[in-house]
Amino acid sequence: MTTIRSFMTEDHRRCDDLFAEAEQAVSKGNLELALVAFGHFRSAMLAHFDSEEKTLFPTFEAKTGMRMGPTQVMRMEHEQLRGLMDDAINALKAADADEYLGQADTLVIMMQQHNMKEENMLYPMCDQHLTAELPAVLERLETELCEQ
């Protein structure tokens, strides 16, 4: 049976793979390809954040009454990650590989820490509290992530 944890963790891995494509392009000195690859990564991450913020977090908050807990922290981290992605893509647009690499190093560390919190704490909490809503939530998340 698919769980929120397994479904969303799989999407994290898909985003990681897209990020790795951008990193490989930069390491080969192909900043045009890196810009395209990073754009794909950024779109996938923004879709992931949007589906969490529009569907998963509000459903969890409505069920548990926890509005200022882990979902609030994740929303704040999403904003930080959005800013880092903007800075990184702007560095690629300026063809500044050194600036991009600095932004990407910070981004990957924050992204790993954020994903670990979601995968090891928040998603299991969602699976625990959203048992009755699970099929509908998973269907909606899948639809939202496929639309991007």
mmCIF file with all atom_site columns, C-alpha atoms in Angstrom:
data_model
loop_
_atom_site.group_PDB
_atom_site.id
_atom_site.type_symbol
_atom_site.label_atom_id
_atom_site.label_alt_id
_atom_site.label_comp_id
_atom_site.label_asym_id
_atom_site.label_entity_id
_atom_site.label_seq_id
_atom_site.pdbx_PDB_ins_code
_atom_site.Cartn_x
_atom_site.Cartn_y
_atom_site.Cartn_z
_atom_site.occupancy
_atom_site.B_iso_or_equiv
_atom_site.pdbx_formal_charge
_atom_site.auth_seq_id
_atom_site.auth_comp_id
_atom_site.auth_asym_id
_atom_site.auth_atom_id
_atom_site.pdbx_PDB_model_num
ATOM 1   C CA . MET A 1 1   ? 0.000  0.000  0.000   1.00 0.00 ? 1   MET A CA 1
ATOM 2   C CA . THR A 1 2   ? 1.276  3.431  -0.925  1.00 0.00 ? 2   THR A CA 1
ATOM 3   C CA . THR A 1 3   ? 1.727  5.832  1.953   1.00 0.00 ? 3   THR A CA 1
ATOM 4   C CA . ILE A 1 4   ? 2.173  9.579  1.999   1.00 0.00 ? 4   ILE A CA 1
ATOM 5   C CA . ARG A 1 5   ? 5.707  8.970  3.210   1.00 0.00 ? 5   ARG A CA 1
ATOM 6   C CA . SER A 1 6   ? 6.623  6.640  0.325   1.00 0.00 ? 6   SER A CA 1
ATOM 7   C CA . PHE A 1 7   ? 4.870  8.734  -2.332  1.00 0.00 ? 7   PHE A CA 1
ATOM 8   C CA . MET A 1 8   ? 6.355  12.067 -1.285  1.00 0.00 ? 8   MET A CA 1
ATOM 9   C CA . THR A 1 9   ? 9.803  10.570 -0.602  1.00 0.00 ? 9   THR A CA 1
ATOM 10  C CA . GLU A 1 10  ? 9.802  9.197  -4.147  1.00 0.00 ? 10  GLU A CA 1
ATOM 11  C CA . ASP A 1 11  ? 9.057  12.707 -5.410  1.00 0.00 ? 11  ASP A CA 1
ATOM 12  C CA . HIS A 1 12  ? 11.983 14.035 -3.349  1.00 0.00 ? 12  HIS A CA 1
ATOM 13  C CA . ARG A 1 13  ? 14.246 11.533 -5.134  1.00 0.00 ? 13  ARG A CA 1
ATOM 14  C CA . ARG A 1 14  ? 12.909 12.632 -8.525  1.00 0.00 ? 14  ARG A CA 1
ATOM 15  C CA . CYS A 1 15  ? 13.776 16.245 -7.633  1.00 0.00 ? 15  CYS A CA 1
ATOM 16  C CA . ASP A 1 16  ? 17.230 15.133 -6.416  1.00 0.00 ? 16  ASP A CA 1
ATOM 17  C CA . ASP A 1 17  ? 17.863 13.436 -9.763  1.00 0.00 ? 17  ASP A CA 1
ATOM 18  C CA . LEU A 1 18  ? 16.924 16.622 -11.645 1.00 0.00 ? 18  LEU A CA 1
ATOM 19  C CA . PHE A 1 19  ? 19.250 18.640 -9.409  1.00 0.00 ? 19  PHE A CA 1
ATOM 20  C CA . ALA A 1 20  ? 22.062 16.155 -10.117 1.00 0.00 ? 20  ALA A CA 1
ATOM 21  C CA . GLU A 1 21  ? 21.583 16.705 -13.868 1.00 0.00 ? 21  GLU A CA 1
ATOM 22  C CA . ALA A 1 22  ? 22.173 20.441 -13.373 1.00 0.00 ? 22  ALA A CA 1
ATOM 23  C CA . GLU A 1 23  ? 25.232 19.740 -11.244 1.00 0.00 ? 23  GLU A CA 1
ATOM 24  C CA . GLN A 1 24  ? 26.685 17.436 -13.898 1.00 0.00 ? 24  GLN A CA 1
ATOM 25  C CA . ALA A 1 25  ? 26.157 20.048 -16.602 1.00 0.00 ? 25  ALA A CA 1
ATOM 26  C CA . VAL A 1 26  ? 27.950 22.682 -14.493 1.00 0.00 ? 26  VAL A CA 1
ATOM 27  C CA . SER A 1 27  ? 30.842 20.301 -13.799 1.00 0.00 ? 27  SER A CA 1
ATOM 28  C CA . LYS A 1 28  ? 31.231 19.853 -17.575 1.00 0.00 ? 28  LYS A CA 1
ATOM 29  C CA . GLY A 1 29  ? 31.185 23.619 -18.078 1.00 0.00 ? 29  GLY A CA 1
ATOM 30  C CA . ASN A 1 30  ? 27.908 23.562 -20.013 1.00 0.00 ? 30  ASN A CA 1
ATOM 31  C CA . LEU A 1 31  ? 26.033 26.394 -18.311 1.00 0.00 ? 31  LEU A CA 1
ATOM 32  C CA . GLU A 1 32  ? 23.320 26.532 -20.984 1.00 0.00 ? 32  GLU A CA 1
ATOM 33  C CA . LEU A 1 33  ? 22.414 22.891 -20.325 1.00 0.00 ? 33  LEU A CA 1
ATOM 34  C CA . ALA A 1 34  ? 22.731 23.530 -16.586 1.00 0.00 ? 34  ALA A CA 1
ATOM 35  C CA . LEU A 1 35  ? 20.230 26.384 -16.857 1.00 0.00 ? 35  LEU A CA 1
ATOM 36  C CA . VAL A 1 36  ? 17.718 24.115 -18.607 1.00 0.00 ? 36  VAL A CA 1
ATOM 37  C CA . ALA A 1 37  ? 18.293 21.254 -16.151 1.00 0.00 ? 37  ALA A CA 1
ATOM 38  C CA . PHE A 1 38  ? 18.079 23.551 -13.140 1.00 0.00 ? 38  PHE A CA 1
ATOM 39  C CA . GLY A 1 39  ? 14.851 24.988 -14.541 1.00 0.00 ? 39  GLY A CA 1
ATOM 40  C CA . HIS A 1 40  ? 13.375 21.466 -14.619 1.00 0.00 ? 40  HIS A CA 1
ATOM 41  C CA . PHE A 1 41  ? 14.541 20.874 -11.043 1.00 0.00 ? 41  PHE A CA 1
ATOM 42  C CA . ARG A 1 42  ? 13.131 24.211 -9.859  1.00 0.00 ? 42  ARG A CA 1
ATOM 43  C CA . SER A 1 43  ? 9.753  23.539 -11.496 1.00 0.00 ? 43  SER A CA 1
ATOM 44  C CA . ALA A 1 44  ? 9.549  20.102 -9.873  1.00 0.00 ? 44  ALA A CA 1
ATOM 45  C CA . MET A 1 45  ? 10.480 21.501 -6.449  1.00 0.00 ? 45  MET A CA 1
ATOM 46  C CA . LEU A 1 46  ? 7.960  24.342 -6.708  1.00 0.00 ? 46  LEU A CA 1
ATOM 47  C CA . ALA A 1 47  ? 5.230  21.861 -7.695  1.00 0.00 ? 47  ALA A CA 1
ATOM 48  C CA . HIS A 1 48  ? 6.196  19.684 -4.716  1.00 0.00 ? 48  HIS A CA 1
ATOM 49  C CA . PHE A 1 49  ? 6.032  22.660 -2.338  1.00 0.00 ? 49  PHE A CA 1
ATOM 50  C CA . ASP A 1 50  ? 2.724  23.812 -3.833  1.00 0.00 ? 50  ASP A CA 1
ATOM 51  C CA . SER A 1 51  ? 1.085  20.401 -3.444  1.00 0.00 ? 51  SER A CA 1
ATOM 52  C CA . GLU A 1 52  ? 2.219  20.222 0.166   1.00 0.00 ? 52  GLU A CA 1
ATOM 53  C CA . GLU A 1 53  ? 1.041  23.748 0.937   1.00 0.00 ? 53  GLU A CA 1
ATOM 54  C CA . LYS A 1 54  ? -2.290 23.464 -0.897  1.00 0.00 ? 54  LYS A CA 1
ATOM 55  C CA . THR A 1 55  ? -3.253 19.880 -0.101  1.00 0.00 ? 55  THR A CA 1
ATOM 56  C CA . LEU A 1 56  ? -1.159 17.941 2.403   1.00 0.00 ? 56  LEU A CA 1
ATOM 57  C CA . PHE A 1 57  ? -0.480 20.545 5.083   1.00 0.00 ? 57  PHE A CA 1
ATOM 58  C CA . PRO A 1 58  ? -4.052 21.964 5.242   1.00 0.00 ? 58  PRO A CA 1
ATOM 59  C CA . THR A 1 59  ? -5.498 18.439 5.419   1.00 0.00 ? 59  THR A CA 1
ATOM 60  C CA . PHE A 1 60  ? -3.105 17.512 8.221   1.00 0.00 ? 60  PHE A CA 1
ATOM 61  C CA . GLU A 1 61  ? -3.803 20.775 10.061  1.00 0.00 ? 61  GLU A CA 1
ATOM 62  C CA . ALA A 1 62  ? -7.588 20.342 9.781   1.00 0.00 ? 62  ALA A CA 1
ATOM 63  C CA . LYS A 1 63  ? -7.390 16.796 11.110  1.00 0.00 ? 63  LYS A CA 1
ATOM 64  C CA . THR A 1 64  ? -4.960 17.424 13.990  1.00 0.00 ? 64  THR A CA 1
ATOM 65  C CA . GLY A 1 65  ? -5.553 21.080 14.840  1.00 0.00 ? 65  GLY A CA 1
ATOM 66  C CA . MET A 1 66  ? -1.751 21.606 14.691  1.00 0.00 ? 66  MET A CA 1
ATOM 67  C CA . ARG A 1 67  ? -1.352 24.798 12.685  1.00 0.00 ? 67  ARG A CA 1
ATOM 68  C CA . MET A 1 68  ? 1.769  26.246 14.273  1.00 0.00 ? 68  MET A CA 1
ATOM 69  C CA . GLY A 1 69  ? 3.785  23.019 14.470  1.00 0.00 ? 69  GLY A CA 1
ATOM 70  C CA . PRO A 1 70  ? 5.776  21.123 11.856  1.00 0.00 ? 70  PRO A CA 1
ATOM 71  C CA . THR A 1 71  ? 3.791  22.372 8.866   1.00 0.00 ? 71  THR A CA 1
ATOM 72  C CA . GLN A 1 72  ? 4.560  25.978 9.805   1.00 0.00 ? 72  GLN A CA 1
ATOM 73  C CA . VAL A 1 73  ? 8.280  25.172 10.025  1.00 0.00 ? 73  VAL A CA 1
ATOM 74  C CA . MET A 1 74  ? 8.150  23.436 6.625   1.00 0.00 ? 74  MET A CA 1
ATOM 75  C CA . ARG A 1 75  ? 6.429  26.456 5.049   1.00 0.00 ? 75  ARG A CA 1
ATOM 76  C CA . MET A 1 76  ? 9.187  28.748 6.378   1.00 0.00 ? 76  MET A CA 1
ATOM 77  C CA . GLU A 1 77  ? 11.847 26.405 5.008   1.00 0.00 ? 77  GLU A CA 1
ATOM 78  C CA . HIS A 1 78  ? 10.047 26.315 1.645   1.00 0.00 ? 78  HIS A CA 1
ATOM 79  C CA . GLU A 1 79  ? 10.413 30.107 1.476   1.00 0.00 ? 79  GLU A CA 1
ATOM 80  C CA . GLN A 1 80  ? 14.137 29.867 2.233   1.00 0.00 ? 80  GLN A CA 1
ATOM 81  C CA . LEU A 1 81  ? 14.573 27.168 -0.425  1.00 0.00 ? 81  LEU A CA 1
ATOM 82  C CA . ARG A 1 82  ? 12.617 29.226 -2.976  1.00 0.00 ? 82  ARG A CA 1
ATOM 83  C CA . GLY A 1 83  ? 15.021 32.119 -2.356  1.00 0.00 ? 83  GLY A CA 1
ATOM 84  C CA . LEU A 1 84  ? 18.076 29.897 -2.757  1.00 0.00 ? 84  LEU A CA 1
ATOM 85  C CA . MET A 1 85  ? 16.695 28.441 -5.997  1.00 0.00 ? 85  MET A CA 1
ATOM 86  C CA . ASP A 1 86  ? 16.057 31.970 -7.305  1.00 0.00 ? 86  ASP A CA 1
ATOM 87  C CA . ASP A 1 87  ? 19.629 32.978 -6.462  1.00 0.00 ? 87  ASP A CA 1
ATOM 88  C CA . ALA A 1 88  ? 21.042 29.842 -8.097  1.00 0.00 ? 88  ALA A CA 1
ATOM 89  C CA . ILE A 1 89  ? 19.075 30.222 -11.326 1.00 0.00 ? 89  ILE A CA 1
ATOM 90  C CA . ASN A 1 90  ? 20.011 33.911 -11.491 1.00 0.00 ? 90  ASN A CA 1
ATOM 91  C CA . ALA A 1 91  ? 23.685 32.913 -11.218 1.00 0.00 ? 91  ALA A CA 1
ATOM 92  C CA . LEU A 1 92  ? 23.218 30.489 -14.115 1.00 0.00 ? 92  LEU A CA 1
ATOM 93  C CA . LYS A 1 93  ? 21.450 33.166 -16.164 1.00 0.00 ? 93  LYS A CA 1
ATOM 94  C CA . ALA A 1 94  ? 24.467 35.413 -15.531 1.00 0.00 ? 94  ALA A CA 1
ATOM 95  C CA . ALA A 1 95  ? 26.767 32.526 -16.542 1.00 0.00 ? 95  ALA A CA 1
ATOM 96  C CA . ASP A 1 96  ? 28.498 32.811 -13.140 1.00 0.00 ? 96  ASP A CA 1
ATOM 97  C CA . ALA A 1 97  ? 29.490 29.221 -12.325 1.00 0.00 ? 97  ALA A CA 1
ATOM 98  C CA . ASP A 1 98  ? 31.291 30.132 -9.090  1.00 0.00 ? 98  ASP A CA 1
ATOM 99  C CA . GLU A 1 99  ? 28.249 31.975 -7.720  1.00 0.00 ? 99  GLU A CA 1
ATOM 100 C CA . TYR A 1 100 ? 26.010 29.093 -8.791  1.00 0.00 ? 100 TYR A CA 1
ATOM 101 C CA . LEU A 1 101 ? 28.232 26.529 -7.061  1.00 0.00 ? 101 LEU A CA 1
ATOM 102 C CA . GLY A 1 102 ? 28.127 28.516 -3.825  1.00 0.00 ? 102 GLY A CA 1
ATOM 103 C CA . GLN A 1 103 ? 24.347 28.806 -3.961  1.00 0.00 ? 103 GLN A CA 1
ATOM 104 C CA . ALA A 1 104 ? 23.991 25.141 -4.928  1.00 0.00 ? 104 ALA A CA 1
ATOM 105 C CA . ASP A 1 105 ? 26.139 24.006 -1.966  1.00 0.00 ? 105 ASP A CA 1
ATOM 106 C CA . THR A 1 106 ? 23.891 25.878 0.457   1.00 0.00 ? 106 THR A CA 1
ATOM 107 C CA . LEU A 1 107 ? 20.777 24.691 -1.363  1.00 0.00 ? 107 LEU A CA 1
ATOM 108 C CA . VAL A 1 108 ? 21.732 21.012 -1.252  1.00 0.00 ? 108 VAL A CA 1
ATOM 109 C CA . ILE A 1 109 ? 22.500 21.119 2.485   1.00 0.00 ? 109 ILE A CA 1
ATOM 110 C CA . MET A 1 110 ? 19.229 22.858 3.325   1.00 0.00 ? 110 MET A CA 1
ATOM 111 C CA . MET A 1 111 ? 17.272 20.613 0.965   1.00 0.00 ? 111 MET A CA 1
ATOM 112 C CA . GLN A 1 112 ? 18.716 17.447 2.548   1.00 0.00 ? 112 GLN A CA 1
ATOM 113 C CA . GLN A 1 113 ? 17.926 18.653 6.066   1.00 0.00 ? 113 GLN A CA 1
ATOM 114 C CA . HIS A 1 114 ? 14.426 19.708 5.044   1.00 0.00 ? 114 HIS A CA 1
ATOM 115 C CA . ASN A 1 115 ? 13.683 16.436 3.260   1.00 0.00 ? 115 ASN A CA 1
ATOM 116 C CA . MET A 1 116 ? 14.903 14.396 6.238   1.00 0.00 ? 116 MET A CA 1
ATOM 117 C CA . LYS A 1 117 ? 12.509 16.256 8.545   1.00 0.00 ? 117 LYS A CA 1
ATOM 118 C CA . GLU A 1 118 ? 9.607  15.632 6.218   1.00 0.00 ? 118 GLU A CA 1
ATOM 119 C CA . GLU A 1 119 ? 10.459 11.999 5.491   1.00 0.00 ? 119 GLU A CA 1
ATOM 120 C CA . ASN A 1 120 ? 11.252 11.005 9.074   1.00 0.00 ? 120 ASN A CA 1
ATOM 121 C CA . MET A 1 121 ? 8.780  13.139 11.016  1.00 0.00 ? 121 MET A CA 1
ATOM 122 C CA . LEU A 1 122 ? 6.038  14.941 9.107   1.00 0.00 ? 122 LEU A CA 1
ATOM 123 C CA . TYR A 1 123 ? 5.083  12.330 6.511   1.00 0.00 ? 123 TYR A CA 1
ATOM 124 C CA . PRO A 1 124 ? 4.831  9.536  9.120   1.00 0.00 ? 124 PRO A CA 1
ATOM 125 C CA . MET A 1 125 ? 2.652  11.857 11.207  1.00 0.00 ? 125 MET A CA 1
ATOM 126 C CA . CYS A 1 126 ? 0.467  12.467 8.155   1.00 0.00 ? 126 CYS A CA 1
ATOM 127 C CA . ASP A 1 127 ? 0.177  8.713  7.529   1.00 0.00 ? 127 ASP A CA 1
ATOM 128 C CA . GLN A 1 128 ? -0.761 8.186  11.168  1.00 0.00 ? 128 GLN A CA 1
ATOM 129 C CA . HIS A 1 129 ? -3.428 10.903 11.325  1.00 0.00 ? 129 HIS A CA 1
ATOM 130 C CA . LEU A 1 130 ? -4.837 10.795 7.780   1.00 0.00 ? 130 LEU A CA 1
ATOM 131 C CA . THR A 1 131 ? -5.694 7.106  7.515   1.00 0.00 ? 131 THR A CA 1
ATOM 132 C CA . ALA A 1 132 ? -9.288 7.731  6.448   1.00 0.00 ? 132 ALA A CA 1
ATOM 133 C CA . GLU A 1 133 ? -8.299 10.510 4.024   1.00 0.00 ? 133 GLU A CA 1
ATOM 134 C CA . LEU A 1 134 ? -5.285 8.682  2.575   1.00 0.00 ? 134 LEU A CA 1
ATOM 135 C CA . PRO A 1 135 ? -6.725 7.526  -0.787  1.00 0.00 ? 135 PRO A CA 1
ATOM 136 C CA . ALA A 1 136 ? -8.179 10.958 -1.599  1.00 0.00 ? 136 ALA A CA 1
ATOM 137 C CA . VAL A 1 137 ? -5.059 12.832 -0.450  1.00 0.00 ? 137 VAL A CA 1
ATOM 138 C CA . LEU A 1 138 ? -2.758 10.570 -2.461  1.00 0.00 ? 138 LEU A CA 1
ATOM 139 C CA . GLU A 1 139 ? -4.925 10.913 -5.558  1.00 0.00 ? 139 GLU A CA 1
ATOM 140 C CA . ARG A 1 140 ? -4.914 14.695 -5.275  1.00 0.00 ? 140 ARG A CA 1
ATOM 141 C CA . LEU A 1 141 ? -1.136 14.873 -4.652  1.00 0.00 ? 141 LEU A CA 1
ATOM 142 C CA . GLU A 1 142 ? -0.498 12.628 -7.631  1.00 0.00 ? 142 GLU A CA 1
ATOM 143 C CA . THR A 1 143 ? -2.735 14.766 -9.846  1.00 0.00 ? 143 THR A CA 1
ATOM 144 C CA . GLU A 1 144 ? -1.071 17.997 -8.714  1.00 0.00 ? 144 GLU A CA 1
ATOM 145 C CA . LEU A 1 145 ? 2.460  16.656 -9.188  1.00 0.00 ? 145 LEU A CA 1
ATOM 146 C CA . CYS A 1 146 ? 1.646  15.232 -12.626 1.00 0.00 ? 146 CYS A CA 1
ATOM 147 C CA . GLU A 1 147 ? 0.222  18.581 -13.771 1.00 0.00 ? 147 GLU A CA 1
ATOM 148 C CA . GLN A 1 148 ? 3.561  20.360 -13.443 1.00 0.00 ? 148 GLN A CA 1
#
